[in-house]
Amino acid sequence: MALLSEGAATIALDGARKSRGNLTKARIRWVILALLIVFGTVAGRLIQLGWVVTDTTIEGQARDIITASRPALLDRNGLEMAVDIRVPSLYAEPRRIIDVEEAVQKLRTVLPELDADWLRKRLTGDKGFVWVKRELTPAIEDAIFALGLPGFDFVQESKRFYPGGKEASHILGATNIDNQGIAGIEKYMDDQDVALLQSLGLARGNDLTPVNLSIDLRVQHVLYQQLSDSLVRYKAIAAAGAMMDIKTGEIIGMVSLPDYDPNNPQSAFEDFMGKKNQRFNRVTSGIYELGSTFKTVTMAAALDSGKVKITDTFDARYGVRFGRFTIDDFHGKHRVLTLPEVFKYSSNIGTIKAMQQMGKEDFRAFLTKVGFDTQVTIELPEKRLPTIPERFSEIVAATSSFGHGLSISPMHMLRAVAAFANDGNMVTPTLFKRSEEEARKLYTPVISSRTSAQMRYLMRLNALEGSGTRMNKEAAGYRAGGKTGTAEKVVGGQYSANKTLTVFSSAFPLDNPRYAMIIMVDEPQKENAQSGNTAGWNAGEITGRVVAQVAPMLGISPDFNEMLDSNLVPVEIR
Amino acid sequence: MIKTLNFILVCTSLVGLVGVYALKFHVEDTASAKSALERQIERQQASLSLLEAEWAYLNQPTHVAPIIARHNEVLMLQPTKPTQFAAIDSLPMRPVVQLDTTALDVLFESLESGVDPIEQLIEASENGTAL
């Protein structure tokens, strides 16, 4: 107790100096605490700021995707078909705008088409980024810049430009305002996985290697001109055509009319002659009953089966009866025809008999072999599955042999004809450049080279003596040949005699074939009172004019030597 | 001792202060110069892309063909007919000229022996005119 009372007494006995020292220590502690709080706050704020993720996206899209450019598309000779142009786009940062009303007023002096209320609503708020107007001209950019409005700026966006306009619309496709492919090759390139994009040099970045397509712009131009001309000359409602290098599978030209302007993708949905949805690609995404052109396929199948020989004859005196139906010939000769005559006169009876001699199962199997059951592999998203009955009844097999009752795309036919001319080697068509060496690895034999030689003879014979003479007159000297087809269109469930689809599938020069072509005209009329409206008069003549114009461009010189034609005649019937 | 140390420290911090500020303003200047340059590059790339697009447009067959059609009265261009083509091989050979080898032999022999028949002819004609 004494100790405790003594301790209490010591506090009271503290000296003045000691008590002041205690006070200083306490003050220093307070200062340290205050400093800790201040620096702690600063550090805390720094950490907080470090965690903030700034929103660099533009209305939900990464900025580099919007400003990313696409590789230029060139034709096979290096002429530009699609290029990127840089255009300024105006955006606003609403949180940095001081006076919305002033901004609206001033902006509308330069861009009067903008709605004031819409603009006011858009510029009010706390958003970091809103588009005001995209794809402006440099002159408008300067004018807006001169207004000196805070919170507005420009991004240089890439915009696709197609210098050829409509000419190759269905090949190129189109892009949307964000420069992403929405159709054609453009969409195909976007759909490819990254590895393939990089292998083609298409990876996103600034340094993009231009991509060479297989198209020859000169041929494309000729094809486009001639088909456009056909819409006027024959008052047709649609026309389409494509040309292919049979050795490499490269598509040299492809046109489908009516078309659209890829610089204005909305035009693809415009009505044509009062009808909706007419501007699709008829070559790959339209399927048609191609009529007598199909006899080329039937003949190739029959000759290649070995059960039909080129020296065989067929009794075409009477029509073929199936129950109540009788199938007769259009240009009936009504006599016994040799096989080349069946082809030349386009005899339905003869073709059915040749098919029957081969057997309908074999015929159906051959259609699978030439790829008529599946879509054609080509770098376009717009494709359609052909409709061919799974099993052929007697009558369906008969009508199929001359191209009725089954629908394929013109591209299917083109690929098949190319294979028949190319020693029976079928190759997948492509829209990118491909060398013959690369193509050889992709060859699938569909007929023997002997049958191929016989087919070349038949095609040339039809040009010299059959329905292709009008074509041959136009393309004299270029040894072109092929098969016409005039298919009656189904109108209201019945075949109509005056609404037809005419087709001409051909190859040239047949002594050393290099190119195959298909031309299709929808509902052609007679050019004048003296002319007809079957395929030879329209699709055939178009083919002839195209061949005459493009052959010199493709390095094929005319040759009038008759030996070339007589050399095509197979030994058996010489 | 401690005074001089303090003095040096104050001087160093003053120099540091001025230096950091100078650097800051310099960086700001450089940054604005950089963004100005970037802007210029962007604009030039934009106008370059426009020019390239225009060049591509002017080279298109779609653009060239109407020009030819418009001026065809003067140009008179027509598609080449198949009959207008010919190969080098189909050109006839130059007709074979038979050389009079014996006469040439005589000429060379006389030249070798120092007699120039042409000179003699000229001399003879000169003499003739002189006479």
PDB file of N, CA, C and O in Angstrom, chain B residues 16 23 26 29 34-35 45 62 66 71 73 76 79 84 91 94 99 111 116 118 120 128:
ATOM      1  N   GLY B  16      16.290  19.374 -59.627  1.00  0.00           N
ATOM      2  CA  GLY B  16      15.402  18.249 -59.955  1.00  0.00           C
ATOM      3  C   GLY B  16      14.022  18.750 -60.334  1.00  0.00           C
ATOM      4  O   GLY B  16      13.442  18.320 -61.327  1.00  0.00           O
ATOM      5  N   LEU B  23      11.000  18.416 -68.418  1.00  0.00           N
ATOM      6  CA  LEU B  23      10.787  17.146 -69.100  1.00  0.00           C
ATOM      7  C   LEU B  23       9.304  16.938 -69.380  1.00  0.00           C
ATOM      8  O   LEU B  23       8.891  16.556 -70.467  1.00  0.00           O
ATOM      9  N   HIS B  26       8.187  19.101 -72.128  1.00  0.00           N
ATOM     10  CA  HIS B  26       8.787  18.614 -73.368  1.00  0.00           C
ATOM     11  C   HIS B  26       8.018  17.402 -73.879  1.00  0.00           C
ATOM     12  O   HIS B  26       7.685  17.312 -75.057  1.00  0.00           O
ATOM     13  N   ASP B  29       4.779  18.405 -75.339  1.00  0.00           N
ATOM     14  CA  ASP B  29       4.975  18.939 -76.693  1.00  0.00           C
ATOM     15  C   ASP B  29       5.157  17.814 -77.693  1.00  0.00           C
ATOM     16  O   ASP B  29       4.540  17.800 -78.765  1.00  0.00           O
ATOM     17  N   LYS B  34       3.390  14.309 -81.939  1.00  0.00           N
ATOM     18  CA  LYS B  34       3.192  12.942 -82.416  1.00  0.00           C
ATOM     19  C   LYS B  34       1.747  12.755 -82.893  1.00  0.00           C
ATOM     20  O   LYS B  34       1.508  12.222 -83.978  1.00  0.00           O
ATOM     21  N   SER B  35       0.800  13.243 -82.083  1.00  0.00           N
ATOM     22  CA  SER B  35      -0.589  13.025 -82.504  1.00  0.00           C
ATOM     23  C   SER B  35      -0.905  13.836 -83.758  1.00  0.00           C
ATOM     24  O   SER B  35      -1.683  13.390 -84.612  1.00  0.00           O
ATOM     25  N   GLN B  45      -3.037   8.713 -95.627  1.00  0.00           N
ATOM     26  CA  GLN B  45      -3.426   7.342 -95.990  1.00  0.00           C
ATOM     27  C   GLN B  45      -4.834   7.331 -96.559  1.00  0.00           C
ATOM     28  O   GLN B  45      -5.121   6.623 -97.526  1.00  0.00           O
ATOM     29  N   THR B  62     -15.503  -1.655-117.176  1.00  0.00           N
ATOM     30  CA  THR B  62     -16.799  -0.954-117.122  1.00  0.00           C
ATOM     31  C   THR B  62     -16.639   0.528-117.381  1.00  0.00           C
ATOM     32  O   THR B  62     -17.553   1.186-117.837  1.00  0.00           O
ATOM     33  N   PRO B  66     -17.368   2.327-122.098  1.00  0.00           N
ATOM     34  CA  PRO B  66     -18.222   3.426-122.550  1.00  0.00           C
ATOM     35  C   PRO B  66     -17.427   4.557-123.214  1.00  0.00           C
ATOM     36  O   PRO B  66     -17.943   5.196-124.140  1.00  0.00           O
ATOM     37  N   HIS B  71     -16.366   7.544-128.292  1.00  0.00           N
ATOM     38  CA  HIS B  71     -15.447   8.141-129.262  1.00  0.00           C
ATOM     39  C   HIS B  71     -15.237   7.271-130.478  1.00  0.00           C
ATOM     40  O   HIS B  71     -14.269   7.443-131.208  1.00  0.00           O
ATOM     41  N   GLU B  73     -16.620   7.146-133.277  1.00  0.00           N
ATOM     42  CA  GLU B  73     -16.664   7.793-134.587  1.00  0.00           C
ATOM     43  C   GLU B  73     -15.260   8.117-135.056  1.00  0.00           C
ATOM     44  O   GLU B  73     -14.961   8.054-136.244  1.00  0.00           O
ATOM     45  N   MET B  76     -12.989   4.348-134.529  1.00  0.00           N
ATOM     46  CA  MET B  76     -13.421   3.292-135.455  1.00  0.00           C
ATOM     47  C   MET B  76     -12.884   1.922-135.046  1.00  0.00           C
ATOM     48  O   MET B  76     -12.362   1.177-135.874  1.00  0.00           O
ATOM     49  N   PRO B  79     -14.464  -5.195-132.902  1.00  0.00           N
ATOM     50  CA  PRO B  79     -13.902  -6.458-132.418  1.00  0.00           C
ATOM     51  C   PRO B  79     -13.175  -7.187-133.557  1.00  0.00           C
ATOM     52  O   PRO B  79     -13.625  -7.143-134.700  1.00  0.00           O
ATOM     53  N   GLN B  84      -9.240 -12.459-139.098  1.00  0.00           N
ATOM     54  CA  GLN B  84      -8.177 -11.451-139.131  1.00  0.00           C
ATOM     55  C   GLN B  84      -6.934 -11.877-138.375  1.00  0.00           C
ATOM     56  O   GLN B  84      -5.965 -11.131-138.310  1.00  0.00           O
ATOM     57  N   LEU B  91       2.753 -17.366-142.695  1.00  0.00           N
ATOM     58  CA  LEU B  91       3.304 -16.406-143.667  1.00  0.00           C
ATOM     59  C   LEU B  91       4.144 -17.169-144.688  1.00  0.00           C
ATOM     60  O   LEU B  91       4.891 -18.077-144.324  1.00  0.00           O
ATOM     61  N   ARG B  94      10.135 -16.195-147.956  1.00  0.00           N
ATOM     62  CA  ARG B  94      10.705 -15.303-148.963  1.00  0.00           C
ATOM     63  C   ARG B  94      11.122 -16.151-150.186  1.00  0.00           C
ATOM     64  O   ARG B  94      11.700 -17.233-149.996  1.00  0.00           O
ATOM     65  N   LEU B  99      21.675 -17.481-156.638  1.00  0.00           N
ATOM     66  CA  LEU B  99      22.864 -16.631-156.831  1.00  0.00           C
ATOM     67  C   LEU B  99      23.684 -17.161-158.008  1.00  0.00           C
ATOM     68  O   LEU B  99      23.844 -18.371-158.184  1.00  0.00           O
ATOM     69  N   LEU B 111      39.336  -9.428-158.181  1.00  0.00           N
ATOM     70  CA  LEU B 111      39.646  -8.508-157.073  1.00  0.00           C
ATOM     71  C   LEU B 111      40.926  -8.943-156.374  1.00  0.00           C
ATOM     72  O   LEU B 111      41.769  -8.125-156.030  1.00  0.00           O
ATOM     73  N   ASP B 116      40.037  -4.228-160.260  1.00  0.00           N
ATOM     74  CA  ASP B 116      38.671  -3.949-159.819  1.00  0.00           C
ATOM     75  C   ASP B 116      37.818  -3.618-161.036  1.00  0.00           C
ATOM     76  O   ASP B 116      37.987  -2.564-161.638  1.00  0.00           O
ATOM     77  N   ILE B 118      34.745  -2.715-161.350  1.00  0.00           N
ATOM     78  CA  ILE B 118      33.889  -1.525-161.203  1.00  0.00           C
ATOM     79  C   ILE B 118      34.713  -0.271-161.486  1.00  0.00           C
ATOM     80  O   ILE B 118      34.311   0.630-162.219  1.00  0.00           O
ATOM     81  N   GLN B 120      37.366  -0.019-163.184  1.00  0.00           N
ATOM     82  CA  GLN B 120      37.673   0.050-164.625  1.00  0.00           C
ATOM     83  C   GLN B 120      36.508   0.652-165.393  1.00  0.00           C
ATOM     84  O   GLN B 120      36.686   1.503-166.254  1.00  0.00           O
ATOM     85  N   GLY B 128      35.515   8.299-171.463  1.00  0.00           N
ATOM     86  CA  GLY B 128      34.541   8.484-172.541  1.00  0.00           C
ATOM     87  C   GLY B 128      33.999   9.901-172.567  1.00  0.00           C
ATOM     88  O   GLY B 128      33.971  10.537-173.624  1.00  0.00           O
TER      89      GLY B 128
END
